[in-house]
XYZ file of C-alpha atoms in Angstrom:
568
model
C 37.028 -36.720 -67.143
C 35.667 -33.862 -69.387
C 33.708 -33.964 -72.755
C 36.850 -33.841 -74.896
C 38.607 -36.647 -73.048
C 35.489 -38.812 -73.085
C 35.074 -38.157 -76.809
C 38.642 -39.257 -77.432
C 38.123 -42.462 -75.461
C 35.059 -43.315 -77.649
C 36.888 -42.500 -80.946
C 40.105 -44.087 -80.123
C 38.385 -47.270 -79.086
C 37.053 -47.494 -82.595
C 40.442 -46.797 -84.045
C 39.298 -43.440 -85.548
C 41.929 -41.412 -83.655
C 45.251 -42.448 -82.239
C 45.382 -43.499 -78.548
C 47.684 -42.049 -75.992
C 49.426 -45.424 -75.524
C 49.300 -48.830 -77.285
C 50.678 -52.076 -76.092
C 51.345 -53.946 -79.230
C 51.144 -57.686 -80.005
C 50.730 -58.830 -76.524
C 49.285 -62.102 -75.110
C 46.259 -61.016 -73.135
C 45.026 -63.296 -70.267
C 41.348 -63.289 -69.797
C 41.004 -63.830 -65.981
C 37.253 -64.692 -66.520
C 37.614 -67.567 -69.092
C 41.409 -68.241 -69.087
C 41.750 -67.656 -72.822
C 44.890 -66.031 -74.085
C 44.634 -63.899 -77.177
C 47.298 -61.942 -79.014
C 46.112 -58.436 -79.363
C 46.892 -54.578 -79.084
C 45.676 -52.771 -75.926
C 44.804 -49.090 -76.476
C 44.810 -46.599 -73.616
C 43.578 -43.015 -73.357
C 44.416 -41.168 -70.127
C 43.917 -43.663 -67.341
C 41.318 -45.799 -69.258
C 41.676 -48.857 -71.504
C 39.664 -48.048 -74.565
C 40.062 -51.159 -76.687
C 41.586 -54.629 -77.289
C 42.118 -55.247 -80.914
C 44.785 -55.553 -83.689
C 46.463 -52.589 -85.302
C 45.743 -49.659 -82.970
C 47.952 -46.589 -83.289
C 49.237 -44.632 -80.356
C 51.438 -41.605 -79.502
C 53.407 -44.010 -77.213
C 53.811 -47.673 -78.447
C 55.154 -50.563 -76.264
C 56.223 -53.825 -77.830
C 54.424 -56.656 -76.043
C 55.687 -59.440 -78.375
C 56.270 -62.584 -76.307
C 54.901 -61.123 -73.210
C 51.556 -61.378 -71.357
C 49.197 -58.708 -70.070
C 47.281 -59.276 -66.848
C 45.270 -56.823 -64.705
C 47.389 -54.866 -62.109
C 47.484 -56.767 -58.712
C 45.510 -55.529 -55.681
C 46.780 -56.024 -52.129
C 43.554 -56.212 -50.232
C 44.993 -55.560 -46.743
C 48.281 -54.326 -45.480
C 49.989 -51.921 -43.116
C 52.424 -49.897 -45.152
C 54.268 -49.046 -41.954
C 55.481 -52.589 -41.727
C 57.522 -52.041 -44.883
C 59.543 -49.692 -42.568
C 59.522 -46.954 -45.209
C 57.245 -44.078 -45.935
C 54.127 -44.529 -48.152
C 55.803 -42.815 -51.012
C 58.859 -45.032 -50.712
C 56.603 -48.029 -50.453
C 55.162 -46.921 -53.691
C 58.492 -46.947 -55.396
C 59.443 -50.336 -53.744
C 56.270 -52.244 -54.598
C 54.705 -50.798 -57.669
C 57.326 -52.432 -60.076
C 56.077 -55.794 -58.758
C 52.719 -55.222 -60.568
C 50.931 -54.093 -57.505
C 48.863 -51.101 -58.793
C 46.342 -50.906 -55.911
C 46.702 -51.389 -52.162
C 44.111 -51.077 -49.487
C 46.007 -50.028 -46.498
C 45.077 -49.626 -42.780
C 47.234 -46.771 -41.183
C 46.441 -48.446 -37.867
C 50.090 -48.541 -36.734
C 50.697 -44.828 -37.182
C 47.319 -44.006 -35.875
C 48.068 -45.791 -32.633
C 50.990 -43.493 -32.226
C 49.687 -40.163 -33.610
C 45.988 -40.539 -33.846
C 44.209 -38.581 -36.674
C 47.423 -36.909 -37.684
C 48.814 -40.304 -38.696
C 45.729 -40.958 -40.975
C 46.093 -37.521 -42.430
C 49.745 -38.067 -43.327
C 48.839 -41.332 -45.070
C 45.918 -39.678 -47.143
C 48.323 -36.848 -48.118
C 50.787 -39.398 -49.363
C 48.151 -41.407 -51.203
C 47.159 -38.287 -53.149
C 50.655 -37.965 -54.483
C 51.526 -41.677 -55.058
C 51.629 -43.301 -58.487
C 50.222 -46.543 -57.127
C 46.595 -46.106 -56.131
C 46.846 -46.240 -52.339
C 43.357 -46.628 -50.794
C 42.693 -46.235 -47.047
C 40.525 -48.109 -44.684
C 39.978 -46.085 -41.544
C 41.378 -47.643 -38.434
C 38.595 -49.066 -36.303
C 40.480 -50.127 -33.153
C 42.797 -47.377 -31.802
C 43.732 -48.579 -29.209
C 43.137 -52.154 -30.194
C 42.154 -53.094 -26.644
C 41.899 -51.213 -23.257
C 44.585 -53.550 -21.923
C 47.622 -51.670 -23.151
C 48.829 -48.117 -23.361
C 48.411 -46.470 -26.831
C 49.688 -43.176 -28.025
C 46.217 -42.060 -29.288
C 42.550 -42.994 -29.211
C 40.203 -42.724 -32.083
C 36.458 -42.629 -31.562
C 33.769 -42.360 -34.379
C 33.876 -38.520 -34.221
C 37.610 -38.713 -35.078
C 36.998 -40.864 -38.066
C 33.966 -39.183 -39.654
C 35.916 -36.240 -40.981
C 37.707 -38.659 -43.304
C 34.626 -40.626 -44.258
C 34.110 -38.997 -47.659
C 37.765 -38.542 -48.661
C 38.233 -39.897 -52.178
C 41.020 -42.374 -51.058
C 38.857 -43.813 -48.288
C 37.140 -47.067 -48.758
C 35.619 -47.938 -45.484
C 36.259 -49.095 -42.020
C 39.545 -51.100 -41.430
C 39.931 -54.489 -39.817
C 37.543 -54.726 -36.783
C 39.956 -56.411 -34.503
C 38.057 -56.221 -31.310
C 35.697 -59.045 -32.022
C 34.840 -59.482 -28.414
C 33.663 -55.888 -28.430
C 31.400 -56.608 -31.460
C 29.918 -59.704 -29.813
C 29.358 -57.863 -26.466
C 27.924 -54.738 -28.111
C 30.717 -52.465 -26.899
C 29.352 -48.904 -27.354
C 32.481 -47.474 -29.081
C 32.663 -50.422 -31.609
C 28.871 -50.204 -32.128
C 29.056 -46.537 -33.012
C 31.734 -47.314 -35.696
C 29.728 -50.230 -37.108
C 26.533 -48.138 -37.404
C 28.368 -45.276 -39.065
C 29.759 -47.715 -41.810
C 26.723 -49.861 -42.478
C 26.388 -48.496 -45.985
C 30.103 -48.954 -46.745
C 32.864 -51.672 -46.509
C 33.814 -53.028 -43.147
C 36.947 -55.168 -43.105
C 37.108 -58.185 -40.755
C 39.701 -59.578 -38.303
C 38.376 -62.757 -36.714
C 41.204 -65.318 -35.896
C 39.776 -68.729 -34.943
C 36.239 -67.330 -34.698
C 33.759 -70.007 -35.651
C 30.202 -71.102 -35.287
C 27.662 -68.832 -33.465
C 30.266 -66.217 -32.556
C 31.182 -66.008 -36.240
C 27.474 -65.552 -37.160
C 27.250 -62.716 -34.603
C 30.402 -61.040 -35.960
C 29.237 -61.242 -39.538
C 25.750 -60.234 -38.622
C 27.323 -56.663 -37.993
C 27.895 -56.500 -41.776
C 31.523 -57.437 -41.765
C 32.362 -59.267 -45.045
C 35.970 -60.024 -45.235
C 38.679 -61.809 -43.199
C 42.430 -62.175 -43.478
C 42.935 -64.010 -40.245
C 41.933 -67.610 -41.289
C 44.780 -69.927 -40.676
C 43.342 -73.303 -41.722
C 41.502 -74.413 -44.758
C 38.662 -75.659 -42.513
C 38.289 -72.323 -40.917
C 38.354 -70.475 -44.273
C 35.726 -72.872 -45.745
C 33.350 -72.185 -42.966
C 33.781 -68.531 -43.501
C 33.356 -68.792 -47.199
C 30.135 -70.816 -46.774
C 28.638 -68.032 -44.703
C 29.359 -65.364 -47.236
C 32.737 -64.035 -45.968
C 35.504 -63.308 -48.589
C 38.720 -64.808 -47.633
C 42.024 -62.881 -48.012
C 44.850 -65.270 -48.318
C 47.670 -63.739 -46.329
C 51.454 -64.238 -46.859
C 53.510 -61.666 -45.053
C 56.980 -61.616 -43.461
C 55.726 -63.285 -40.204
C 52.089 -64.346 -40.914
C 52.404 -67.077 -43.506
C 49.053 -68.690 -44.282
C 49.266 -69.454 -48.048
C 50.466 -73.039 -47.424
C 47.484 -73.852 -45.273
C 44.932 -71.951 -47.462
C 46.045 -72.599 -51.051
C 43.745 -75.561 -51.397
C 40.665 -73.326 -50.968
C 41.354 -71.400 -54.250
C 39.756 -73.156 -57.154
C 37.259 -72.438 -59.977
C 34.402 -72.394 -57.466
C 35.904 -69.978 -54.980
C 38.197 -67.692 -56.861
C 35.583 -64.947 -57.186
C 35.336 -64.796 -53.321
C 39.015 -65.109 -52.571
C 41.663 -62.412 -52.697
C 45.350 -61.939 -51.722
C 47.058 -59.791 -49.076
C 50.434 -59.354 -47.419
C 49.389 -57.594 -44.162
C 52.997 -57.009 -43.012
C 55.949 -57.407 -45.410
C 59.377 -55.730 -45.041
C 61.621 -54.524 -47.900
C 64.196 -57.287 -47.583
C 61.582 -59.933 -48.175
C 60.074 -57.887 -51.065
C 63.615 -57.730 -52.574
C 64.311 -61.410 -52.087
C 60.922 -62.942 -52.870
C 58.645 -60.252 -54.204
C 55.407 -58.899 -53.093
C 51.927 -60.168 -54.448
C 53.791 -61.552 -57.390
C 55.428 -64.053 -54.934
C 52.093 -65.152 -53.748
C 50.856 -65.614 -57.305
C 53.853 -67.711 -58.376
C 53.645 -69.831 -55.229
C 49.868 -70.565 -55.602
C 50.349 -71.504 -59.283
C 53.278 -73.768 -58.345
C 51.027 -75.466 -55.841
C 48.649 -76.427 -58.738
C 45.967 -73.749 -58.309
C 44.232 -72.915 -61.604
C 46.414 -70.263 -63.228
C 43.767 -67.757 -64.426
C 41.850 -68.135 -61.114
C 44.950 -67.179 -59.219
C 45.215 -64.077 -61.406
C 41.565 -63.427 -60.964
C 41.774 -63.476 -57.231
C 44.795 -61.114 -57.357
C 42.806 -58.536 -59.455
C 39.115 -58.815 -60.434
C 37.962 -60.616 -57.374
C 39.807 -58.194 -55.003
C 38.279 -55.211 -56.777
C 34.781 -56.633 -56.580
C 35.084 -57.640 -52.854
C 36.160 -54.047 -52.059
C 33.738 -52.192 -54.302
C 36.472 -50.864 -56.631
C 34.184 -51.102 -59.748
C 36.588 -49.469 -62.352
C 39.481 -52.113 -62.311
C 40.517 -55.730 -62.292
C 40.068 -56.501 -65.953
C 41.704 -55.591 -69.191
C 38.947 -54.433 -71.494
C 37.477 -51.234 -72.970
C 36.172 -48.848 -70.215
C 38.327 -50.326 -67.378
C 41.125 -48.606 -65.558
C 44.454 -48.954 -67.264
C 46.294 -50.819 -64.497
C 48.248 -53.521 -66.345
C 51.250 -55.842 -65.437
C 53.274 -57.021 -68.433
C 54.853 -60.397 -67.710
C 57.648 -62.319 -69.349
C 56.165 -65.525 -67.895
C 52.730 -66.346 -66.584
C 53.477 -69.309 -64.433
C 56.419 -67.543 -62.763
C 54.655 -64.202 -62.682
C 57.886 -62.385 -63.982
C 56.839 -58.670 -64.112
C 58.826 -56.716 -66.768
C 56.804 -53.513 -67.070
C 53.804 -51.966 -65.186
C 51.206 -49.424 -66.446
C 49.504 -47.752 -63.472
C 46.618 -45.390 -64.227
C 47.616 -45.347 -67.904
C 51.250 -44.429 -67.126
C 54.235 -46.512 -67.892
C 56.125 -46.869 -64.536
C 59.715 -45.491 -64.739
C 62.133 -43.997 -62.259
C 61.422 -40.534 -63.627
C 57.620 -40.947 -62.595
C 58.634 -41.472 -59.022
C 61.117 -38.616 -59.130
C 58.361 -36.164 -60.262
C 56.032 -36.803 -57.185
C 55.583 -34.040 -54.526
C 57.001 -35.117 -51.317
C 55.150 -35.088 -47.995
C 56.868 -33.877 -44.751
C 57.472 -36.638 -42.214
C 55.488 -36.651 -38.990
C 55.971 -38.141 -35.605
C 59.607 -37.332 -35.321
C 59.393 -36.809 -31.471
C 57.116 -39.697 -30.711
C 59.655 -41.626 -28.582
C 58.907 -40.326 -25.062
C 60.089 -43.244 -22.859
C 62.827 -42.576 -20.263
C 66.064 -44.527 -20.114
C 65.920 -47.694 -18.099
C 68.461 -49.673 -16.063
C 68.979 -53.473 -16.005
C 66.847 -53.542 -12.741
C 63.768 -52.567 -14.745
C 63.606 -56.130 -16.064
C 63.615 -58.066 -12.702
C 60.755 -60.464 -12.559
C 59.740 -60.996 -9.013
C 58.128 -64.415 -8.218
C 54.658 -64.510 -6.675
C 54.232 -66.278 -3.280
C 53.847 -69.992 -3.739
C 54.581 -69.812 -7.427
C 56.071 -72.998 -8.763
C 55.509 -72.594 -12.462
C 55.556 -69.475 -14.697
C 53.363 -68.912 -17.758
C 55.529 -68.551 -20.839
C 54.629 -67.201 -24.298
C 55.351 -69.788 -26.958
C 56.391 -68.493 -30.366
C 56.483 -70.436 -33.519
C 58.040 -69.364 -36.907
C 55.606 -67.961 -39.378
C 52.720 -67.377 -36.927
C 51.654 -64.352 -35.002
C 49.452 -66.752 -32.997
C 51.312 -67.570 -29.779
C 50.733 -70.392 -27.293
C 50.620 -70.733 -23.587
C 53.384 -72.831 -22.102
C 54.738 -73.313 -18.599
C 58.218 -73.301 -17.141
C 59.787 -73.931 -13.799
C 62.492 -71.244 -13.348
C 65.185 -70.742 -10.782
C 64.893 -67.773 -8.331
C 68.019 -65.655 -7.483
C 68.429 -62.223 -5.821
C 67.376 -60.824 -9.111
C 64.090 -62.650 -9.275
C 63.115 -65.331 -11.636
C 65.847 -66.282 -13.914
C 65.905 -67.214 -17.689
C 66.544 -70.894 -18.568
C 68.691 -70.709 -21.680
C 68.960 -74.351 -21.942
C 65.230 -74.666 -22.186
C 64.991 -71.655 -24.490
C 63.162 -69.642 -21.879
C 64.195 -65.785 -22.066
C 62.747 -62.608 -20.707
C 60.288 -60.339 -22.595
C 59.324 -56.850 -21.556
C 57.036 -54.167 -22.954
C 57.866 -50.563 -22.045
C 55.256 -47.810 -22.426
C 56.806 -45.095 -24.831
C 54.170 -42.549 -25.293
C 55.073 -40.662 -22.197
C 51.746 -41.475 -20.385
C 52.621 -43.736 -17.389
C 56.011 -45.377 -17.706
C 54.530 -48.893 -17.357
C 56.786 -51.909 -17.834
C 55.269 -55.402 -18.287
C 57.582 -58.267 -17.805
C 57.356 -62.053 -18.528
C 59.110 -64.984 -20.308
C 58.946 -66.280 -23.836
C 60.202 -69.371 -25.648
C 60.906 -70.046 -29.304
C 63.562 -67.481 -30.075
C 66.557 -69.592 -29.139
C 68.728 -66.732 -27.765
C 71.777 -67.890 -25.812
C 73.015 -64.299 -25.207
C 72.206 -60.650 -25.893
C 68.957 -58.889 -26.526
C 66.680 -57.717 -29.357
C 64.467 -54.507 -29.000
C 61.920 -52.917 -31.169
C 59.721 -49.841 -31.141
C 57.476 -51.536 -33.597
C 55.107 -53.318 -31.222
C 51.756 -54.073 -32.652
C 49.398 -52.441 -32.164
C 50.129 -49.843 -29.531
C 53.779 -49.701 -30.546
C 55.484 -49.512 -27.202
C 58.919 -50.826 -26.869
C 59.228 -54.624 -26.852
C 62.447 -56.302 -25.939
C 63.526 -59.924 -25.431
C 66.835 -60.977 -24.022
C 69.001 -63.467 -22.315
C 70.272 -60.897 -19.810
C 69.014 -57.809 -18.281
C 71.971 -55.558 -19.029
C 71.874 -56.111 -22.786
C 68.037 -55.615 -22.616
C 68.437 -52.251 -21.092
C 71.235 -51.262 -23.521
C 69.052 -52.150 -26.549
C 66.091 -50.298 -25.175
C 68.068 -47.129 -24.454
C 69.570 -47.155 -27.863
C 66.141 -47.211 -29.369
C 65.136 -44.128 -27.282
C 68.162 -42.341 -28.420
C 67.397 -43.051 -32.171
C 63.745 -42.061 -31.857
C 62.623 -45.569 -32.473
C 63.751 -48.587 -34.543
C 65.376 -51.930 -33.948
C 68.499 -52.627 -31.955
C 70.589 -55.689 -31.132
C 72.800 -55.780 -28.090
C 75.366 -58.337 -27.095
C 78.032 -58.375 -24.447
C 77.473 -54.745 -23.571
C 77.604 -53.389 -27.163
C 75.176 -52.499 -29.793
C 75.973 -54.921 -32.663
C 73.244 -53.713 -35.201
C 70.591 -51.068 -35.421
C 68.092 -49.505 -37.669
C 66.623 -46.058 -36.895
C 62.881 -45.598 -37.632
C 62.322 -41.931 -36.484
C 58.964 -41.417 -38.346
C 56.552 -42.246 -35.488
C 59.038 -44.881 -34.293
C 57.828 -46.998 -37.264
C 59.361 -45.929 -40.563
C 62.486 -44.446 -42.059
C 62.806 -41.684 -44.571
C 65.728 -43.585 -46.275
C 65.375 -45.444 -49.569
C 64.172 -48.946 -49.276
C 67.530 -50.298 -50.651
C 69.353 -48.945 -47.650
C 66.663 -50.336 -45.256
C 67.138 -53.788 -46.835
C 70.848 -53.662 -46.273
C 70.259 -52.614 -42.651
C 67.812 -55.558 -42.158
C 70.418 -57.907 -43.470
C 72.875 -56.724 -40.746
C 70.222 -57.015 -38.188
C 69.351 -60.503 -39.167
C 73.042 -61.450 -39.043
C 73.363 -59.848 -35.517
C 70.338 -61.778 -34.261
C 71.757 -65.047 -35.684
C 74.839 -64.336 -33.726
C 72.691 -64.553 -30.615
C 71.761 -68.033 -31.697
C 68.267 -66.781 -32.584
C 66.501 -69.433 -34.698
C 63.538 -67.472 -36.033
C 63.834 -66.245 -39.697
C 62.034 -63.012 -38.944
C 62.907 -62.162 -35.324
C 62.140 -58.493 -35.424
C 58.632 -58.814 -36.692
C 57.982 -61.619 -34.343
C 59.140 -59.415 -31.436
C 56.843 -56.735 -32.739
C 53.755 -59.085 -32.683
C 54.467 -60.344 -29.037
C 52.432 -57.311 -27.776
C 49.361 -57.769 -29.923
C 46.561 -58.712 -27.575
C 43.863 -59.442 -30.103
C 45.635 -62.494 -31.556
C 45.481 -65.685 -29.432
C 46.703 -67.001 -27.195
C 49.154 -65.251 -24.756
C 50.667 -61.800 -25.371
C 52.598 -59.305 -23.420
C 51.494 -55.620 -22.949
C 53.031 -52.735 -20.904
C 50.299 -53.589 -18.290
C 51.261 -57.405 -18.006
C 50.880 -60.732 -19.462
C 47.525 -61.150 -21.287
C 45.385 -64.087 -21.955
C 43.603 -63.367 -25.218
C 41.227 -66.422 -24.876
C 39.942 -64.999 -21.604
C 40.483 -61.401 -22.681
C 41.982 -60.548 -19.404
C 45.380 -60.490 -17.745
C 46.950 -63.605 -16.343
C 46.270 -63.754 -12.737
């Protein structure tokens, strides 16, 4: 901001010169006191300069009958999980009142390394929404899977001072922290003077003390109120998460009250455009928390002011003179019905998105796996093996559970037990490094036929496939390889639904409306297999995440997260 712009801010705030924009006669919610006052809001450039009656502006917006709240801040998410590019995510989510996001480009970084982070930063500089980046701390997430890239501290430091970078992203390798892993220690030391985001599922007691002693101050992995309260009591900010798969709001809503709202924020982590279209984004979390009886202005505080303070964004989160002009205009406070959005002082319109400079896609040749045959999925029994470990999946959780099954043995090895809901799962290395295939069994999907395959496989993003028969598993996998990545459903020797994600095997360049339609077809095709999970594709994607308890599948084999070692 130069001298003339600052001068205009000061004079317009006093009403001595017209502002650039004025929202007239709007009900302003004070997220600190809960008071609602009818006022004008004057804006110059990207800054609010005053709240008072009778301002004049070059552009005037009628706020009569509406309410103004600070723009919402999603404190942790992976834009890749929206299945669209960062600029398309901007167009999809900003109209829901989300004016700032703190993203971790961890998914694309696991495929492309530093080039993936650079792509996100280039996109962030062109977006209307303020996209901030936390630098991916765990690429690969563990040494127990094959990733497309590896990022050490020297790979992250060139991005350290980028204006869009906040700090270090979720430190998922909590055993590495507790055991003083040299690579993790180097990253922790480099970010001691900045923000370090946490990721500590079920970590309690003395291990939690050690983890937090590293300087980590936030966590989005609490799945019970008891766990969240222990973390709050120790000074850790809790990010209540409600994504397409990980749904923790129901369990954590009770922790948000007048005593805690300054230390609680909201996040989506992973949310696809179909759910955004059907339910909303952070606006959906806000209305659900209010419906559950959480104090209204404390919910809006957590969604804005608290989020900004927790992550050191000192210029936003309130509507008052001198604060960044990020504002959501609502038709209804209790239902969080967003009717207009001002982002950085600009009224959000389709023309605003059309004027952005585009960023060339990256990772269009990242799918390097070779085609497979049905024989690739034969699971040979081990000598003397009576029972087989099985991954247990439950709707709405990325936590999985260890179960056991007694399976029949045929000439093709261990067989699925469809009556007991035990089907095969395999992870196929797709980065062209070793051709590994890990094989096991999973329960909870309900499949009676066919197969579901995905190149979205957190966090190393190999190909994950589940199926009731080997032939359809091979067909779905080979179609993914042909498409350059995505989702595919096979049944009876035919591909019944698909969605190509050629940008690093994670994202499409198509508009989010088209992706939503494709996801509808995929859901329907999965249901035709008798799949009983509401979000089968994202739950397939999380089967390969060996930093979330308890039992996971990687390209190197079945992995026991509690022991942090492979199943013997």
